[in-house]
């Protein structure tokens, strides 16, 4: 540690490099383990926000979708502060947009039927 | 040593992903330490392209045959096993000749390790760096593994890749050795801490080895530190790893209390009492 680094740290302007190493590692390992590069993660983040926004109004500035790792288990963590729920008509429209306009009873059970086969 | 034991041999892969973090040094020192504890131990150099285990053990001039000739049945296993002069419980088996890079397959490795395991309590496989074919061959016969890393971002990242591969192969247990620990840098948080590394890699720690100049001296001489037990920090750490592997409960060394020279200890005391630097 140089004197300059030491003063920087005293003034709280710079984290110790060991702490930086840990933070950088945690980030890079989350990507390594999930095989997602930052570009793909960004695309996924945008799509998740898009879907969520159909249902609730969220604060995009504050929103965050990231990969976190603990005990070798990587999790996709989304923290999306909700401003308010969308009014009901908008929700129906949103449901229609993802092909769920019909009540999901008859169609769904038909699709599920083959998997009930005892074989 | 002549007693016939029914317990199957422990077959342990020593790997790291990244090169130069201390795999071969660990293998050599563990081999000697285990042999000293009465375990019949065979160290197998799976890195036959760039083999170095012979050099660290001081056996470089005594290799005549390798596993390759044993499998081709041009020699017997006893002829290929190079017994250590001072430590007869330890033998080295080089996997192959540096000129023959193509012969070894995972099946070859399984066959030779099965042969060796019949006459050993411990088989330590020194894995080549990387995660390609060399690693796959070396790992083919391993039942358990020790991953060795240093508190540096590149070494920890590579160790993580290797741990992932070992997990998918079902190798267990996988334990961690943290090498080249610099207590002073850790104390000032200018190095990844022991807990940082174990948190990130989520492996149980089987050993903590402080940075120790004696390692270089012993490598120069071809005499692993555990052979002459000069009481250096690293020698003690290797001996303790060997004992933990045998199931002895030995608390992990506290890096801040590592044995240091008088001057360093004095400086440390001054630092602590004055709080100056």
Coordinates of C-alpha atoms in Angstrom, one line a residue:
Chain A
X1 CA 0.0 0.0 0.0
X2 CA 1.5 3.3 -1.0
X3 CA 1.2 6.4 1.1
X4 CA -1.3 7.8 -1.4
X5 CA -3.5 4.8 -1.1
X6 CA -3.3 4.9 2.6
X7 CA -4.5 8.6 2.7
X8 CA -7.2 7.8 0.2
X9 CA -8.4 5.0 2.5
X10 CA -8.3 7.2 5.6
X11 CA -10.5 9.7 3.8
X12 CA -12.8 6.9 2.8
X13 CA -12.4 7.6 -0.9
X14 CA -11.1 4.2 -1.8
X15 CA -12.0 0.7 -0.7
X16 CA -9.2 -1.7 0.3
X17 CA -8.2 -3.7 -2.7
X18 CA -9.2 -7.0 -1.0
X19 CA -12.8 -5.9 -0.8
X20 CA -12.7 -4.8 -4.4
X21 CA -11.3 -8.2 -5.4
X22 CA -14.2 -10.0 -3.6
X23 CA -16.9 -7.8 -5.2
X24 CA -15.4 -8.2 -8.7
X25 CA -15.1 -12.0 -8.2
X26 CA -18.6 -12.4 -7.0
X27 CA -19.9 -10.6 -10.1
X28 CA -17.7 -12.4 -12.6
X29 CA -18.4 -15.8 -11.1
X30 CA -22.2 -15.2 -11.2
X31 CA -21.8 -14.7 -14.9
X32 CA -19.3 -17.6 -15.3
X33 CA -21.6 -20.0 -13.5
X34 CA -24.8 -19.0 -15.3
X35 CA -23.1 -18.8 -18.7
X36 CA -24.7 -15.5 -19.3
X37 CA -22.6 -12.7 -20.7
X38 CA -23.5 -9.1 -19.7
X39 CA -25.1 -8.5 -23.0
X40 CA -27.6 -11.4 -22.6
X41 CA -28.2 -10.4 -19.1
X42 CA -29.1 -6.9 -20.2
X43 CA -31.5 -8.3 -22.8
X44 CA -33.1 -10.5 -20.3
X45 CA -33.4 -7.6 -17.9
X46 CA -35.1 -5.5 -20.5
X47 CA -37.6 -8.3 -21.3
X48 CA -38.4 -9.0 -17.7
X49 CA -39.1 -5.3 -17.1
X50 CA -41.3 -5.2 -20.2
X51 CA -43.4 -8.1 -18.9
X52 CA -43.7 -6.8 -15.4
X53 CA -44.6 -3.3 -16.7
X54 CA -47.7 -4.8 -18.4
X55 CA -49.1 -5.6 -14.9
X56 CA -47.7 -2.9 -12.6
X57 CA -46.1 0.5 -13.0
X58 CA -42.5 0.1 -11.8
X59 CA -39.8 2.6 -11.2
X60 CA -37.3 1.7 -13.9
X61 CA -34.6 4.0 -12.5
X62 CA -34.6 2.2 -9.2
X63 CA -35.3 -1.3 -10.7
X64 CA -32.5 -3.8 -10.7
X65 CA -32.2 -7.3 -12.1
X66 CA -28.9 -9.0 -11.3
X67 CA -27.2 -12.3 -10.7
X68 CA -26.2 -13.1 -7.1
X69 CA -24.4 -16.1 -5.8
X70 CA -24.3 -17.7 -2.5
X71 CA -23.0 -21.1 -1.6
X72 CA -22.4 -21.9 -5.3
X73 CA -26.1 -21.3 -6.0
X74 CA -26.7 -18.5 -8.5
X75 CA -30.0 -16.7 -8.3
X76 CA -31.5 -14.1 -10.6
X77 CA -32.6 -11.4 -8.2
X78 CA -35.0 -8.7 -9.3
X79 CA -35.7 -5.7 -7.2
X80 CA -38.5 -3.7 -8.9
X81 CA -40.1 -1.0 -6.8
X82 CA -43.8 -0.8 -7.7
X83 CA -45.3 2.6 -8.1
X84 CA -48.9 1.5 -8.5
X85 CA -50.9 -1.3 -10.0
X86 CA -52.3 -0.9 -13.5
X87 CA -56.1 -0.4 -13.8
X88 CA -58.2 -3.5 -14.5
X89 CA -58.8 -2.8 -18.3
X90 CA -55.1 -2.5 -18.8
X91 CA -54.5 -5.8 -17.1
X92 CA -56.9 -7.5 -19.4
X93 CA -55.2 -6.0 -22.3
X94 CA -51.9 -7.2 -21.0
X95 CA -53.2 -10.7 -20.5
X96 CA -54.5 -10.7 -24.1
X97 CA -51.1 -9.6 -25.3
X98 CA -49.5 -12.8 -23.9
X99 CA -52.3 -15.0 -25.2
X100 CA -54.3 -15.6 -22.0
X101 CA -57.5 -13.7 -23.0
X102 CA -59.5 -16.9 -22.5
X103 CA -59.9 -18.1 -19.0
X104 CA -57.1 -20.7 -18.7
X105 CA -59.3 -23.7 -17.9
X106 CA -60.4 -25.7 -21.0
X107 CA -57.4 -25.0 -23.1
X108 CA -54.9 -25.7 -20.4
X109 CA -56.4 -29.0 -19.3
X110 CA -56.4 -30.2 -22.9
X111 CA -52.8 -29.4 -23.2
X112 CA -52.0 -31.1 -20.0
X113 CA -53.9 -34.2 -20.7
X114 CA -51.2 -36.2 -22.5
X115 CA -48.8 -35.8 -19.5
X116 CA -51.3 -37.4 -17.3
X117 CA -50.8 -40.6 -19.2
X118 CA -49.6 -43.2 -16.7
X119 CA -46.8 -44.2 -19.0
Chain B
X1 CA 3.7 -51.4 5.6
X2 CA 3.4 -55.1 4.8
X3 CA 0.0 -55.4 6.5
X4 CA -2.7 -56.1 4.1
X5 CA -5.5 -53.6 4.6
X6 CA -9.0 -54.1 3.2
X7 CA -9.7 -50.4 3.1
X8 CA -9.7 -49.2 -0.5
X9 CA -7.0 -46.6 -1.3
X10 CA -7.9 -42.9 -1.1
X11 CA -7.5 -41.6 -4.6
X12 CA -7.2 -37.8 -4.5
X13 CA -6.9 -35.5 -7.4
X14 CA -4.9 -32.3 -6.7
X15 CA -6.0 -29.6 -9.1
X16 CA -6.4 -25.8 -9.4
X17 CA -7.3 -24.8 -12.9
X18 CA -4.7 -22.1 -13.0
X19 CA -1.1 -23.0 -13.3
X20 CA 1.6 -22.0 -10.9
X21 CA -0.5 -21.9 -7.7
X22 CA 1.3 -24.8 -6.0
X23 CA -0.3 -28.1 -7.1
X24 CA 2.9 -29.9 -7.6
X25 CA 4.5 -28.5 -4.5
X26 CA 1.4 -29.6 -2.5
X27 CA 1.5 -33.1 -4.1
X28 CA 5.2 -33.6 -3.2
X29 CA 4.9 -32.3 0.3
X30 CA 1.7 -34.2 1.0
X31 CA 3.2 -37.4 -0.4
X32 CA 6.2 -37.2 1.9
X33 CA 4.0 -36.2 4.9
X34 CA 1.6 -39.0 4.4
X35 CA 4.4 -41.5 3.9
X36 CA 6.0 -40.3 7.2
X37 CA 2.7 -41.0 8.9
X38 CA 3.0 -44.6 7.8
X39 CA 0.7 -44.5 4.8
X40 CA 1.8 -46.3 1.7
X41 CA 1.6 -43.4 -0.8
X42 CA 2.0 -43.2 -4.5
X43 CA 2.2 -39.8 -6.2
X44 CA 1.2 -39.9 -9.9
X45 CA 2.3 -37.1 -12.2
X46 CA -0.6 -36.8 -14.6
X47 CA 1.0 -33.8 -16.3
X48 CA 3.2 -35.9 -18.6
X49 CA 3.6 -33.1 -21.2
X50 CA 5.3 -30.9 -18.7
X51 CA 6.2 -33.1 -15.8
X52 CA 7.8 -31.6 -12.7
X53 CA 6.9 -33.7 -9.7
X54 CA 10.1 -35.8 -10.2
X55 CA 12.1 -32.6 -9.9
X56 CA 10.4 -31.4 -6.8
X57 CA 11.0 -34.8 -5.2
X58 CA 14.6 -35.0 -6.3
X59 CA 13.9 -38.1 -8.3
X60 CA 14.5 -36.7 -11.8
X61 CA 17.5 -39.0 -12.5
X62 CA 15.8 -42.2 -11.4
X63 CA 12.9 -42.4 -13.8
X64 CA 13.3 -45.3 -16.3
X65 CA 9.8 -46.4 -17.0
X66 CA 6.4 -44.7 -16.9
X67 CA 2.8 -45.7 -16.6
X68 CA 2.8 -45.9 -20.4
X69 CA 5.2 -48.9 -20.4
X70 CA 3.3 -50.6 -17.6
X71 CA 0.1 -50.4 -19.6
X72 CA 1.9 -51.6 -22.7
X73 CA 3.2 -54.5 -20.6
X74 CA 6.8 -53.8 -21.5
X75 CA 7.6 -53.5 -17.8
X76 CA 6.0 -54.4 -14.5
X77 CA 4.4 -51.8 -12.2
X78 CA 7.2 -52.3 -9.6
X79 CA 9.8 -51.4 -12.1
X80 CA 8.0 -48.1 -13.0
X81 CA 7.4 -47.0 -9.4
X82 CA 10.3 -44.9 -8.3
X83 CA 10.8 -45.3 -4.6
X84 CA 11.9 -42.3 -2.6
X85 CA 15.3 -42.8 -1.1
X86 CA 14.7 -41.3 2.4
X87 CA 11.0 -42.2 2.6
X88 CA 10.4 -45.7 1.4
X89 CA 6.6 -45.5 1.9
X90 CA 6.5 -43.0 -1.0
X91 CA 6.8 -43.9 -4.6
X92 CA 6.4 -41.7 -7.8
X93 CA 4.8 -42.9 -11.0
X94 CA 5.2 -40.6 -14.0
X95 CA 2.2 -40.9 -16.3
X96 CA 4.2 -40.8 -19.5
X97 CA 7.1 -39.6 -21.5
X98 CA 7.1 -36.0 -22.6
X99 CA 7.7 -37.1 -26.2
X100 CA 4.5 -39.2 -26.3
X101 CA 1.7 -36.8 -25.9
X102 CA -1.1 -38.7 -27.5
X103 CA -1.4 -42.0 -25.7
X104 CA -3.2 -41.3 -22.5
X105 CA -7.0 -41.6 -22.4
X106 CA -9.4 -41.5 -19.4
X107 CA -9.5 -45.3 -19.6
X108 CA -5.7 -45.7 -19.5
X109 CA -5.8 -43.5 -16.4
X110 CA -8.4 -45.6 -14.7
X111 CA -6.5 -48.8 -15.4
X112 CA -3.2 -47.6 -14.1
X113 CA -4.7 -46.0 -11.0
X114 CA -6.6 -49.2 -10.3
X115 CA -3.3 -51.1 -10.4
X116 CA -1.5 -48.6 -8.2
X117 CA -4.4 -48.5 -5.7
X118 CA -4.1 -52.2 -5.0
X119 CA -0.8 -51.5 -3.2
X120 CA -1.4 -48.1 -1.7
X121 CA -3.3 -46.3 1.0
X122 CA -3.1 -43.0 -0.7
X123 CA -2.8 -42.2 -4.4
X124 CA -2.3 -38.5 -5.1
X125 CA -2.8 -37.4 -8.7
X126 CA -1.0 -34.2 -9.7
X127 CA -3.3 -32.7 -12.3
X128 CA -2.1 -30.5 -15.1
X129 CA -3.3 -26.9 -15.3
X130 CA -6.3 -26.1 -17.5
X131 CA -9.7 -27.7 -17.8
X132 CA -9.2 -29.5 -21.1
X133 CA -8.1 -33.1 -22.0
X134 CA -5.3 -33.1 -19.5
X135 CA -7.7 -32.4 -16.7
X136 CA -10.3 -34.9 -17.9
X137 CA -7.7 -37.6 -18.1
X138 CA -6.3 -36.8 -14.6
X139 CA -9.8 -36.6 -13.1
X140 CA -11.0 -39.9 -14.7
X141 CA -9.9 -42.1 -11.8
X142 CA -10.2 -39.6 -8.9
X143 CA -12.6 -40.4 -6.1
X144 CA -12.0 -37.2 -4.2
X145 CA -10.2 -33.9 -4.8
X146 CA -8.2 -31.1 -3.3
X147 CA -8.5 -27.8 -5.1
X148 CA -5.6 -25.5 -4.3
X149 CA -5.8 -21.8 -4.9
X150 CA -4.2 -18.5 -3.9
X151 CA -6.0 -15.4 -2.6
X152 CA -5.9 -13.8 -6.1
X153 CA -8.9 -13.1 -8.4
X154 CA -7.6 -15.1 -11.3
X155 CA -6.7 -18.2 -9.2
X156 CA -10.1 -18.1 -7.4
X157 CA -12.0 -17.7 -10.7
X158 CA -10.2 -20.7 -12.3
X159 CA -10.7 -22.8 -9.1
X160 CA -14.4 -22.1 -9.4
X161 CA -14.5 -23.5 -12.9
X162 CA -12.7 -26.7 -11.7
X163 CA -15.0 -27.1 -8.7
X164 CA -18.0 -26.9 -11.1
X165 CA -16.5 -29.7 -13.3
X166 CA -15.7 -31.8 -10.2
X167 CA -19.2 -31.5 -9.0
X168 CA -20.7 -32.6 -12.3
X169 CA -18.4 -35.6 -12.3
X170 CA -19.6 -36.6 -8.8
X171 CA -16.1 -36.3 -7.3
X172 CA -16.5 -36.0 -3.5
X173 CA -15.5 -34.7 -1.1
X174 CA -13.8 -31.7 -2.7
X175 CA -11.7 -29.8 -0.2
X176 CA -9.8 -26.5 -0.4
X177 CA -6.2 -25.5 0.2
X178 CA -5.5 -21.8 0.3
X179 CA -1.9 -21.3 -0.6
X180 CA 0.6 -18.3 -0.4
X181 CA -1.4 -16.5 2.3
X182 CA 0.2 -13.2 3.2
X183 CA -1.0 -12.5 6.7
X184 CA 0.0 -8.9 6.7
X185 CA -1.7 -8.1 3.5
X186 CA -4.8 -9.9 4.7
X187 CA -4.8 -8.0 7.9
X188 CA -4.8 -4.7 6.0
X189 CA -7.5 -6.0 3.6
X190 CA -5.2 -5.7 0.7
X191 CA -5.7 -9.3 -0.1
X192 CA -8.7 -11.6 -0.3
X193 CA -9.3 -12.9 3.2
X194 CA -9.6 -16.6 4.1
X195 CA -13.4 -16.2 4.7
X196 CA -13.8 -14.3 1.4
X197 CA -12.3 -17.3 -0.5
X198 CA -14.2 -20.0 1.4
X199 CA -17.5 -18.0 1.0
X200 CA -17.0 -17.6 -2.7
X201 CA -16.0 -21.2 -3.4
X202 CA -18.2 -22.8 -0.7
X203 CA -15.7 -25.5 0.0
X204 CA -14.4 -26.8 3.4
X205 CA -10.8 -25.6 4.0
X206 CA -8.4 -28.5 4.6
X207 CA -5.3 -26.3 4.7
X208 CA -3.9 -22.8 4.9
X209 CA -0.3 -22.3 3.7
X210 CA 1.4 -19.1 4.4
X211 CA 3.8 -17.6 1.8
X212 CA 7.1 -19.0 2.7
X213 CA 10.5 -18.5 1.1
X214 CA 11.6 -21.9 2.3
X215 CA 9.3 -23.4 -0.4
X216 CA 11.6 -22.0 -3.1
X217 CA 14.7 -23.2 -1.2
X218 CA 13.3 -26.7 -0.9
X219 CA 12.4 -26.8 -4.6
X220 CA 15.9 -25.8 -5.5
X221 CA 17.2 -28.7 -3.6
X222 CA 14.6 -31.3 -4.6
X223 CA 13.8 -31.9 -1.0
X224 CA 10.2 -31.2 0.0
X225 CA 9.9 -29.2 3.2
X226 CA 8.0 -32.0 4.9
X227 CA 11.1 -34.2 4.5
X228 CA 13.4 -32.3 6.7
X229 CA 10.7 -30.7 8.9
X230 CA 12.6 -27.5 9.5
X231 CA 9.5 -26.1 11.3
X232 CA 8.8 -23.4 8.7
X233 CA 5.3 -22.2 8.4
X234 CA 4.6 -24.0 5.1
X235 CA 6.1 -27.3 6.3
X236 CA 3.8 -27.3 9.3
X237 CA 0.8 -26.5 7.1
X238 CA 1.5 -29.4 4.8
X239 CA 2.0 -31.8 7.6
X240 CA -1.3 -30.7 9.1
X241 CA -3.1 -31.2 5.8
X242 CA -1.8 -34.7 5.7
X243 CA -3.1 -35.4 9.2
X244 CA -6.5 -33.8 8.5
X245 CA -6.8 -36.0 5.4
X246 CA -6.4 -39.0 7.7
X247 CA -9.3 -37.8 9.8
X248 CA -7.4 -36.1 12.6
X249 CA -9.0 -33.0 14.0
X250 CA -6.5 -30.3 13.8
X251 CA -7.6 -26.6 14.0
X252 CA -6.7 -24.5 11.1
X253 CA -3.6 -22.3 11.5
X254 CA -4.2 -18.7 12.3
X255 CA -2.4 -16.8 9.5
X256 CA -1.8 -13.8 11.7
X257 CA 0.1 -16.0 14.1
X258 CA 2.3 -17.5 11.5
X259 CA 5.9 -18.0 12.5
X260 CA 8.0 -15.1 11.4
X261 CA 11.4 -13.8 11.8
X262 CA 12.4 -11.8 14.9
X263 CA 12.5 -8.6 13.0
X264 CA 9.0 -9.1 11.6
X265 CA 7.6 -10.0 14.9
X266 CA 9.3 -6.9 16.5
X267 CA 7.9 -4.6 13.8
X268 CA 4.5 -6.2 14.3
X269 CA 4.6 -5.5 18.0
X270 CA 5.7 -1.9 17.4
X271 CA 2.9 -1.5 14.9
X272 CA 0.3 -2.8 17.3
X273 CA 1.4 -0.8 20.3
X274 CA 1.8 2.5 18.5
X275 CA -0.9 2.0 16.0
X276 CA 1.2 4.1 13.7
X277 CA 1.3 2.2 10.5

